[in-house]
mmCIF file of C-alpha atoms in Angstrom:
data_model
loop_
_atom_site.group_PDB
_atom_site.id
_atom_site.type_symbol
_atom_site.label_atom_id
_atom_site.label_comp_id
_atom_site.label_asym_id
_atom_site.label_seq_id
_atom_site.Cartn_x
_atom_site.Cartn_y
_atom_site.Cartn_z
ATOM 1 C CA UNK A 81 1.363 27.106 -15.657
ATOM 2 C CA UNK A 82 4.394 25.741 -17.360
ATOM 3 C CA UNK A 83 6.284 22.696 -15.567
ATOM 4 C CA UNK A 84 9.519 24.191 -14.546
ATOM 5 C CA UNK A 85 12.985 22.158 -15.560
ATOM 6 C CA UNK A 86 13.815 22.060 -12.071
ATOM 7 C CA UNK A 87 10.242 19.678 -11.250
ATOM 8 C CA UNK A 88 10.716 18.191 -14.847
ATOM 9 C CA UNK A 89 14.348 16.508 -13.743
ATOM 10 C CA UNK A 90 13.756 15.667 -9.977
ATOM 11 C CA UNK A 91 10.249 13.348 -11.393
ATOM 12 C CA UNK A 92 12.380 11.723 -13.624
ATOM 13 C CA UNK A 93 15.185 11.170 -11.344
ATOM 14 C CA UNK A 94 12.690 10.338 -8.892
ATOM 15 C CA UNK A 95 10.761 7.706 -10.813
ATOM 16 C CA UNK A 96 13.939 6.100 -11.741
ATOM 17 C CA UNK A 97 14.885 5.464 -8.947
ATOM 18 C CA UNK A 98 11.473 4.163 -7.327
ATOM 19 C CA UNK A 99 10.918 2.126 -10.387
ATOM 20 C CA UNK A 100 14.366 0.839 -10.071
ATOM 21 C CA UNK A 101 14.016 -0.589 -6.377
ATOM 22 C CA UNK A 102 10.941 -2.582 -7.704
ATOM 23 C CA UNK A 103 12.656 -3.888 -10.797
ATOM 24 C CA UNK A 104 15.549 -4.584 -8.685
ATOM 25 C CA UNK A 105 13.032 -7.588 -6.675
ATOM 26 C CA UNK A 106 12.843 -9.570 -10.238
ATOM 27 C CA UNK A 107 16.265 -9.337 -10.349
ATOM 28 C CA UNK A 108 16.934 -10.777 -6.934
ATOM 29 C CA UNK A 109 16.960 -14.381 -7.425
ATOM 30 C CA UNK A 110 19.440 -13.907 -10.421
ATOM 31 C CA UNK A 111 21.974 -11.897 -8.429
ATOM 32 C CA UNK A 112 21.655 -14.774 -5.669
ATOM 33 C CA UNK A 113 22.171 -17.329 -7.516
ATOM 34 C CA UNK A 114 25.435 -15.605 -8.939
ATOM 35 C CA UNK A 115 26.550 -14.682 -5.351
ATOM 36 C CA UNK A 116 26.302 -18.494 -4.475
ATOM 37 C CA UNK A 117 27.979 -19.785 -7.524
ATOM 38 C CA UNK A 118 30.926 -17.454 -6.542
ATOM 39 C CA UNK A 119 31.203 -18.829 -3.199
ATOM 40 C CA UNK A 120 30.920 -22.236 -5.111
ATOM 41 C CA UNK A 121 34.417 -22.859 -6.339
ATOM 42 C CA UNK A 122 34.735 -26.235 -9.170
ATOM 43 C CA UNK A 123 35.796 -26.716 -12.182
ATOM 44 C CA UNK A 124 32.297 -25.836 -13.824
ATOM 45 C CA UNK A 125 32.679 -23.066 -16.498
ATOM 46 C CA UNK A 126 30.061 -20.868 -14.835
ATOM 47 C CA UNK A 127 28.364 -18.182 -17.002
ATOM 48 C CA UNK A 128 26.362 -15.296 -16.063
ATOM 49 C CA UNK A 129 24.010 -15.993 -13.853
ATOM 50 C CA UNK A 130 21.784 -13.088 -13.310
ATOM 51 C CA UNK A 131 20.342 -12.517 -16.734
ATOM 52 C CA UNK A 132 20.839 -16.086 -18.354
ATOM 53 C CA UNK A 133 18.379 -19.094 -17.568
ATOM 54 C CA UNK A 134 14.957 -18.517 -15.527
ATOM 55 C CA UNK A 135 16.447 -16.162 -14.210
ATOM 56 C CA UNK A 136 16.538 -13.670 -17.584
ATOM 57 C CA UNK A 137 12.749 -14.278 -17.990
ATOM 58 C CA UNK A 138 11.804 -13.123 -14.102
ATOM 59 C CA UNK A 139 14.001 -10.262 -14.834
ATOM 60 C CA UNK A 140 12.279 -9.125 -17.685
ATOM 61 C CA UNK A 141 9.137 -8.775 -14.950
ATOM 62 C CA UNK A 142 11.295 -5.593 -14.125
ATOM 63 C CA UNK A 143 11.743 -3.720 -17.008
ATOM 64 C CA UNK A 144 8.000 -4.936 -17.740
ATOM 65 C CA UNK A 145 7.040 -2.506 -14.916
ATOM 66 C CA UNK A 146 9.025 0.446 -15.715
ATOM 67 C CA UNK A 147 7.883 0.893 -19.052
ATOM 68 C CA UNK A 148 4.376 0.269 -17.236
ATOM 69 C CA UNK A 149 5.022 3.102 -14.606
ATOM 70 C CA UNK A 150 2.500 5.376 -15.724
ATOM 71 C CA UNK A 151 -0.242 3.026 -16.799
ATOM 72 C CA UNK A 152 -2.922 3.387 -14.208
ATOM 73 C CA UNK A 153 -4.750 6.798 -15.121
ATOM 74 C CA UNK A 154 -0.831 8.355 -16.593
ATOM 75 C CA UNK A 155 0.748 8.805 -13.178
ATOM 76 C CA UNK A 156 3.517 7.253 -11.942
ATOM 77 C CA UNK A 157 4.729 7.277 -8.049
ATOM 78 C CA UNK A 158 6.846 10.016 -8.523
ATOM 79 C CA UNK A 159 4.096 12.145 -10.760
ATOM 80 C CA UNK A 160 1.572 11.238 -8.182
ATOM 81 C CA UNK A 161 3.821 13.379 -5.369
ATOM 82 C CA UNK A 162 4.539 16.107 -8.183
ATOM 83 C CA UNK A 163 1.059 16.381 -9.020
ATOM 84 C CA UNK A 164 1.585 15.642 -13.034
ATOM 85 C CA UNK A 165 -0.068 13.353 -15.434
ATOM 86 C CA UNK A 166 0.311 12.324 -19.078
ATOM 87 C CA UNK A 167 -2.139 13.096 -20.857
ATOM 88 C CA UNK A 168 -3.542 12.395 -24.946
ATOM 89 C CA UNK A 169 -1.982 15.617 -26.745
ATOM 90 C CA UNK A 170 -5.259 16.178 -28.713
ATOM 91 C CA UNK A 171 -8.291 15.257 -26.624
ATOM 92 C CA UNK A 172 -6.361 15.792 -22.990
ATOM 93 C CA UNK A 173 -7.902 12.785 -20.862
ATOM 94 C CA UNK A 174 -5.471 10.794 -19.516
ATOM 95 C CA UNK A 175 -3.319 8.716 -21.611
ATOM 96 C CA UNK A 176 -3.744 5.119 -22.583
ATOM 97 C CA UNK A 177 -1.699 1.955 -21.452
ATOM 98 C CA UNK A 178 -0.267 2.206 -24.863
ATOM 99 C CA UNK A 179 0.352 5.261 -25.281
ATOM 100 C CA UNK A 180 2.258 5.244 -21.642
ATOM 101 C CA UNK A 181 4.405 1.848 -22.732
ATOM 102 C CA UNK A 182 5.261 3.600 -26.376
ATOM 103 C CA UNK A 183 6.184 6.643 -24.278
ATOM 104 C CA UNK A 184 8.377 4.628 -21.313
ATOM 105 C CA UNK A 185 9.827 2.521 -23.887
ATOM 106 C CA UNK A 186 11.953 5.391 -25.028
ATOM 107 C CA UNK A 187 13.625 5.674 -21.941
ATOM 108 C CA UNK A 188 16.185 3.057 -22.969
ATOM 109 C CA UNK A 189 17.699 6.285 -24.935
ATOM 110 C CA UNK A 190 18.037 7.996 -21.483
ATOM 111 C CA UNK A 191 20.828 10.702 -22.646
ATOM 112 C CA UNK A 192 18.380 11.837 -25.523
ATOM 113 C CA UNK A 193 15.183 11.464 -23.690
ATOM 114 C CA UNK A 194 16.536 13.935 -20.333
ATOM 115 C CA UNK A 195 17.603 16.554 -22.987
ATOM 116 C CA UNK A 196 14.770 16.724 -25.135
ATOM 117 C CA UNK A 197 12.729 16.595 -21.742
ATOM 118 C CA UNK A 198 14.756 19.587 -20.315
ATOM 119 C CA UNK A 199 14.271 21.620 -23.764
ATOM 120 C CA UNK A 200 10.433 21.092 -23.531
ATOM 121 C CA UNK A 201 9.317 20.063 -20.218
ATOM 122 C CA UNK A 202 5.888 18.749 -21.214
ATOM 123 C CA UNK A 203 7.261 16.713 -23.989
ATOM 124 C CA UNK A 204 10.244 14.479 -24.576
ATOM 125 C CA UNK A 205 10.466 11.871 -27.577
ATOM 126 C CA UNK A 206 8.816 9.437 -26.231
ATOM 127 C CA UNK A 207 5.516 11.976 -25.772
ATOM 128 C CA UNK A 208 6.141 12.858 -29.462
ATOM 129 C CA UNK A 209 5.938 9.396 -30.772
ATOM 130 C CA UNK A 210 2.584 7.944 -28.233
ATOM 131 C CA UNK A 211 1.243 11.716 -28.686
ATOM 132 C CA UNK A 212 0.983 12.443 -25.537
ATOM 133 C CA UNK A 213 2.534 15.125 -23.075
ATOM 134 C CA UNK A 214 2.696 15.938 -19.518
ATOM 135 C CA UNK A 215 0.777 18.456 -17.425
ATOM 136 C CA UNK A 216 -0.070 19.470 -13.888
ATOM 137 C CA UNK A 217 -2.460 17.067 -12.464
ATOM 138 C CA UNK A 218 -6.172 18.699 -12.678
ATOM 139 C CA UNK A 219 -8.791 16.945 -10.386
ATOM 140 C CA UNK A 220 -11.166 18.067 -12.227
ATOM 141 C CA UNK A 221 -10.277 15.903 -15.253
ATOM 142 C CA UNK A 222 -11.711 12.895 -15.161
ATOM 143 C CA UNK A 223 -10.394 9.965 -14.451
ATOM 144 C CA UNK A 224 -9.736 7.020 -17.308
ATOM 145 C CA UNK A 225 -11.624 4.043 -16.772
ATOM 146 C CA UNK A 226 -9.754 1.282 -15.888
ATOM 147 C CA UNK A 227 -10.222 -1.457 -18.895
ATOM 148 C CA UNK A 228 -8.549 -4.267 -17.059
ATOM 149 C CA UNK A 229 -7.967 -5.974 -20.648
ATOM 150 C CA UNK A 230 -6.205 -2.808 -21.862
ATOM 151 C CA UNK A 231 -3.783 -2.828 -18.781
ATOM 152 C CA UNK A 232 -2.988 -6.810 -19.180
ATOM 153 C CA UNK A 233 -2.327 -6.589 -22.733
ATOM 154 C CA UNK A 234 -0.042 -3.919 -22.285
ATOM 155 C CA UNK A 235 1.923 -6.004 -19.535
ATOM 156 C CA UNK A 236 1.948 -8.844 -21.896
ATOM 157 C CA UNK A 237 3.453 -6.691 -24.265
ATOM 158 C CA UNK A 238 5.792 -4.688 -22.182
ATOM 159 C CA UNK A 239 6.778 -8.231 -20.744
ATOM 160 C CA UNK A 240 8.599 -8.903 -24.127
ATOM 161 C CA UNK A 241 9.706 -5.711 -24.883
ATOM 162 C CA UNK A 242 11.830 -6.582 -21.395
ATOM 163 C CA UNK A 243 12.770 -9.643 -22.522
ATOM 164 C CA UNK A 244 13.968 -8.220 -26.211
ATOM 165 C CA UNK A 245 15.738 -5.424 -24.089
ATOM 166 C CA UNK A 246 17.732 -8.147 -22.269
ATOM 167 C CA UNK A 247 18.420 -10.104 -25.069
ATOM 168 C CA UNK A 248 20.078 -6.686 -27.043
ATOM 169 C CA UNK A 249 21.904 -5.434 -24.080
ATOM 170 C CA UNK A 250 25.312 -6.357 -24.209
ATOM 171 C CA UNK A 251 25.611 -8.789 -21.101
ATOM 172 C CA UNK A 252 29.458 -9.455 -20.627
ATOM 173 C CA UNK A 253 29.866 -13.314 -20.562
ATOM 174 C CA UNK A 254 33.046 -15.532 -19.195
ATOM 175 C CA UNK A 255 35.032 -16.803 -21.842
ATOM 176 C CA UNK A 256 34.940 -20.381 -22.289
ATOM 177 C CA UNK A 257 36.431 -23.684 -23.720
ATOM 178 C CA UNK A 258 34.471 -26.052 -25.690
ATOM 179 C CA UNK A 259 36.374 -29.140 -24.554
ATOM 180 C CA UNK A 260 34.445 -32.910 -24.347
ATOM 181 C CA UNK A 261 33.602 -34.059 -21.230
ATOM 182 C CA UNK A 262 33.112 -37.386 -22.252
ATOM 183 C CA UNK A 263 37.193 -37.666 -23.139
ATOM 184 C CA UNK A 264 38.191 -36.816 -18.886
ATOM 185 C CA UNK A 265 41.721 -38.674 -18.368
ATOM 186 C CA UNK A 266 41.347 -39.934 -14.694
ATOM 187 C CA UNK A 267 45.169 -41.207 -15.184
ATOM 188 C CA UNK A 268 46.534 -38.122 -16.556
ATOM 189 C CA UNK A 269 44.875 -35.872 -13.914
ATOM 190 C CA UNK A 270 46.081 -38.121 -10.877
ATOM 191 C CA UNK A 271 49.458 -38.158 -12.046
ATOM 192 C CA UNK A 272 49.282 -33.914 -12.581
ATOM 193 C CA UNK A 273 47.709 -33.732 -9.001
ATOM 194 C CA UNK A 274 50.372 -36.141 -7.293
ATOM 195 C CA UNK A 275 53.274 -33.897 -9.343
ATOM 196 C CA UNK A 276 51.747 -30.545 -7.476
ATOM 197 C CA UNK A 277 51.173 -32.174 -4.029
ATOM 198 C CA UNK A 278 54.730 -33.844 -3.855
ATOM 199 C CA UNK A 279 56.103 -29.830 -4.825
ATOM 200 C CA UNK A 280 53.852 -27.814 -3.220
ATOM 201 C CA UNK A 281 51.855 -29.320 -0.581
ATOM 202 C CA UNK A 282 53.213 -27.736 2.167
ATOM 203 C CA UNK A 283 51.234 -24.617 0.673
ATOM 204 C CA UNK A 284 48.436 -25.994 -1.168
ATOM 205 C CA UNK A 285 46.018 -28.896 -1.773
ATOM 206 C CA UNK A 286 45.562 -29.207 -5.646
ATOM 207 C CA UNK A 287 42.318 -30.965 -7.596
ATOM 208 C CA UNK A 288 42.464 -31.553 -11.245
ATOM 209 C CA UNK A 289 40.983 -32.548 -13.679
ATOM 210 C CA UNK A 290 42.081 -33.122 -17.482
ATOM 211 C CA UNK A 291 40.326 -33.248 -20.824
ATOM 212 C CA UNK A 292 42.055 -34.985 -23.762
ATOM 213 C CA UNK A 293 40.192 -33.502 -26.802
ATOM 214 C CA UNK A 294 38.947 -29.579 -27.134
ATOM 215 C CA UNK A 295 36.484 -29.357 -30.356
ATOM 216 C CA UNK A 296 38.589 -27.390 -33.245
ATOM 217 C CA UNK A 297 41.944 -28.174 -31.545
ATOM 218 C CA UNK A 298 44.978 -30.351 -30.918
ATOM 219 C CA UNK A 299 45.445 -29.792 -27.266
ATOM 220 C CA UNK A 300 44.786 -30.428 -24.216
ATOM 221 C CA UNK A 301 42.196 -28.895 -21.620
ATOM 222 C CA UNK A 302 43.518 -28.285 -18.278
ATOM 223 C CA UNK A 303 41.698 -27.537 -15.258
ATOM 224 C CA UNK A 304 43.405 -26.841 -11.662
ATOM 225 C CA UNK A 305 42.408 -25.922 -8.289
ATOM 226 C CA UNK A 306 44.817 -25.067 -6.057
ATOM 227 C CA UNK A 307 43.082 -24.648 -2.171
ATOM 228 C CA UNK A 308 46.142 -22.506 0.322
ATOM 229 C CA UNK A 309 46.721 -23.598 3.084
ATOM 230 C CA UNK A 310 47.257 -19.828 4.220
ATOM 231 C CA UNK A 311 46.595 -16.741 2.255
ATOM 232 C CA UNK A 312 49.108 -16.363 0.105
ATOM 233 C CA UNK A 313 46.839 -14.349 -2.553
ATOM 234 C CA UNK A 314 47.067 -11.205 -0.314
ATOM 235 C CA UNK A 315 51.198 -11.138 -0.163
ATOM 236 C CA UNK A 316 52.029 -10.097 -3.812
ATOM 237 C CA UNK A 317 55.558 -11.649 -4.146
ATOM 238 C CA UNK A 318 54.178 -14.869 -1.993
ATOM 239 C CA UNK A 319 51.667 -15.517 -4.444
ATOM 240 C CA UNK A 320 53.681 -14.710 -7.711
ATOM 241 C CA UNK A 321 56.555 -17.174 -6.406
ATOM 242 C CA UNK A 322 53.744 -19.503 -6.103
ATOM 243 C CA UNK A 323 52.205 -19.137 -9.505
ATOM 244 C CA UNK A 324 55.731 -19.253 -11.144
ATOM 245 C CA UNK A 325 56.287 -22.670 -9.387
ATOM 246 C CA UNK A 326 52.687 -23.707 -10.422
ATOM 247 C CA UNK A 327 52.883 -23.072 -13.962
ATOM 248 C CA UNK A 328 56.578 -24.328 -13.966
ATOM 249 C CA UNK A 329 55.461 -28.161 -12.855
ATOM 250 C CA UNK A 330 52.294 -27.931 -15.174
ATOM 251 C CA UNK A 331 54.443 -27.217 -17.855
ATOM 252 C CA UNK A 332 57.075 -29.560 -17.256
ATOM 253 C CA UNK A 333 54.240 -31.938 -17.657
ATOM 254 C CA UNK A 334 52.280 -30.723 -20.921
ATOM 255 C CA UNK A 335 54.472 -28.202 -22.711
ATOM 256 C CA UNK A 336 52.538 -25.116 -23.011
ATOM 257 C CA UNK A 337 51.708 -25.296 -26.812
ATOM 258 C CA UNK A 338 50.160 -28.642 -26.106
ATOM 259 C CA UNK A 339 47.033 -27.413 -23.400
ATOM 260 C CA UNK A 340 44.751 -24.760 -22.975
ATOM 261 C CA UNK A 341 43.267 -24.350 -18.978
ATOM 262 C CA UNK A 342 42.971 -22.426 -16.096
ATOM 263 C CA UNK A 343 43.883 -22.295 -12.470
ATOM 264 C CA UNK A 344 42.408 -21.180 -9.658
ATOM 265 C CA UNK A 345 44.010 -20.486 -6.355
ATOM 266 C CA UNK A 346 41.704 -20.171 -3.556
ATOM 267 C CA UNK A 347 41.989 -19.187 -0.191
ATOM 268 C CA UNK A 348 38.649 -20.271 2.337
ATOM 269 C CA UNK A 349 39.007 -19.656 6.007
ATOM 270 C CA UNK A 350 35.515 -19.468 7.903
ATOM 271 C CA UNK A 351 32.851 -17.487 5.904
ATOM 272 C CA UNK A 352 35.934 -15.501 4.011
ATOM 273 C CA UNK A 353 36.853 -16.404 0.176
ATOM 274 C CA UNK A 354 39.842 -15.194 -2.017
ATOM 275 C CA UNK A 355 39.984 -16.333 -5.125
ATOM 276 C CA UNK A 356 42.276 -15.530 -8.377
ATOM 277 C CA UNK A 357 41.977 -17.383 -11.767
ATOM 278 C CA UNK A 358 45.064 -17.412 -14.567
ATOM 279 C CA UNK A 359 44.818 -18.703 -18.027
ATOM 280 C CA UNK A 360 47.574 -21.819 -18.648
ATOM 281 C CA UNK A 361 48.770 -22.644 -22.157
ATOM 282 C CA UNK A 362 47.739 -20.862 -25.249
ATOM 283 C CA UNK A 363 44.474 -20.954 -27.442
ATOM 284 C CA UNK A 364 42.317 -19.570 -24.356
ATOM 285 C CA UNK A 365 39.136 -18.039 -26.096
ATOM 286 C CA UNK A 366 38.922 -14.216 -26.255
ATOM 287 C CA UNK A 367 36.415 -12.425 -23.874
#
């Protein structure tokens, strides 16, 4: 009996989504770690936590299991409640780790793989290229024996197929400034930090911190927190009168040509954060 389009779409939809919800444990301590670093507010030019550091290499554990979601005996959770099973094209016993990783490893190209899979239900492109194709599970056909060498190889190598996937994904980054830490003006910052708290510290407490040399440039790198003392970030024309005033002392300082920066104004009351970042000066990096 044929498997109908209808069962064909709900097991994949189904198995992405179980498979997801495990994957999404190895990607726990990455999304975290970024959640802290946005409560975290410094001058640090953060990057993206969640698939950068340690963190990208548990990660890849995830996608290491999806493409491995059929590898015990070609059933899957989600083919295991259907009552399916891929199976070798030619001989018919179940398929092989590999065969189930080459087949999985063609879901990256979702769109094509759910047409293909809706035009012929037992075999999308990824059963074309391992060879295999899916069937109604028979109990009668016997079982693969589990090769526990087999299974860890094809973890291993699913492992770095996650990894490769993570490293080709487009993973959208924070721009940043490639200034020298080593030149920090102590002086110059004090004197920027004393200019904003005579002006504006009825409304804010300001911290900042300036870098005299930026690799490949002439200016300046300018780094400013501004902590409110209420929440002007919420009130529109309260916080644009602010930022105008803001940008209007930095610049009476250091012209605008001269640095390249950002400011943050922050609002913390209790366990609640606002936060909104502006470029200052010119030569910011593109995103």
């Amino acid at each position: 009996m044929p498997i109908t389009a209808g069962i064909r779409l709900v097991t994949m939809l189904l198995d992405h989504f179980f498979m997801t919800i495990i994957a999404l444990i190895f990607f726990l301590p990455g999304m975290i770690s970024g959640f802290a670093e946005a409560f975290n507010v410094s001058h640090e030019q953060t990057g993206d936590a969640m698939l950068s550091g340690p963190a990208k290499y548990l990660a890849a554990f995830g996608f290491a299991l999806y493409f491995c979601k059929d590898i015990f005996n070609g059933r899957s959770i989600a083919k295991r409640i259907f009552r399916l099973q891929v199976v070798d094209k030619k001989t018919g016993r179940p398929a092989s780790p590999f065969q189930t990783l080459i087949r999985n490893f063609f879901c990256i190209f979702w769109p094509v793989e759910v047409i293909v899979a809706l035009l012929n239900t037992s075999r999308r492109l990824g059963d074309r290229v391992a060879r295999t194709k899916l069937v109604h599970y028979a109990r009668t056909t016997a079982p693969r024996p589990l090769n526990f060498s087999q299974v860890l190889l094809a973890v291993v190598v699913a492992y770095g197929l996650g990894i490769l996937v993570i490293l080709v994904i487009p993973s959208p980054q924070p721009a940043k400034m490639d200034f020298r830490e080593t030149s920090f003006n102590q002086a110059a910052s004090t004197e920027l930090e004393q200019l904003l708290a005579d002006s504006l510290g009825q409304y804010l407490v300001p911290d900042v911190r300036i870098y005299d040399t930026v690799n490949k440039s002439s200016k300046k790198y300018v780094s400013v927190i501004l902590r409110l003392r209420e929440n002007y970030i919420s009130d529109d024309e309260s916080y644009q009168q602010l930022r105008q005033q803001t940008t209007r002392l930095i610049y009476s300082r250091y012209p605008r040509e001269t640095i390249t920066g950002r400011t943050k104004y922050v609002y913390q009351s209790g366990g609640r954060l606002q936060l909104s970042s502006e470029t200052i000066g010119t030569g910011w990096p593109a995103r």
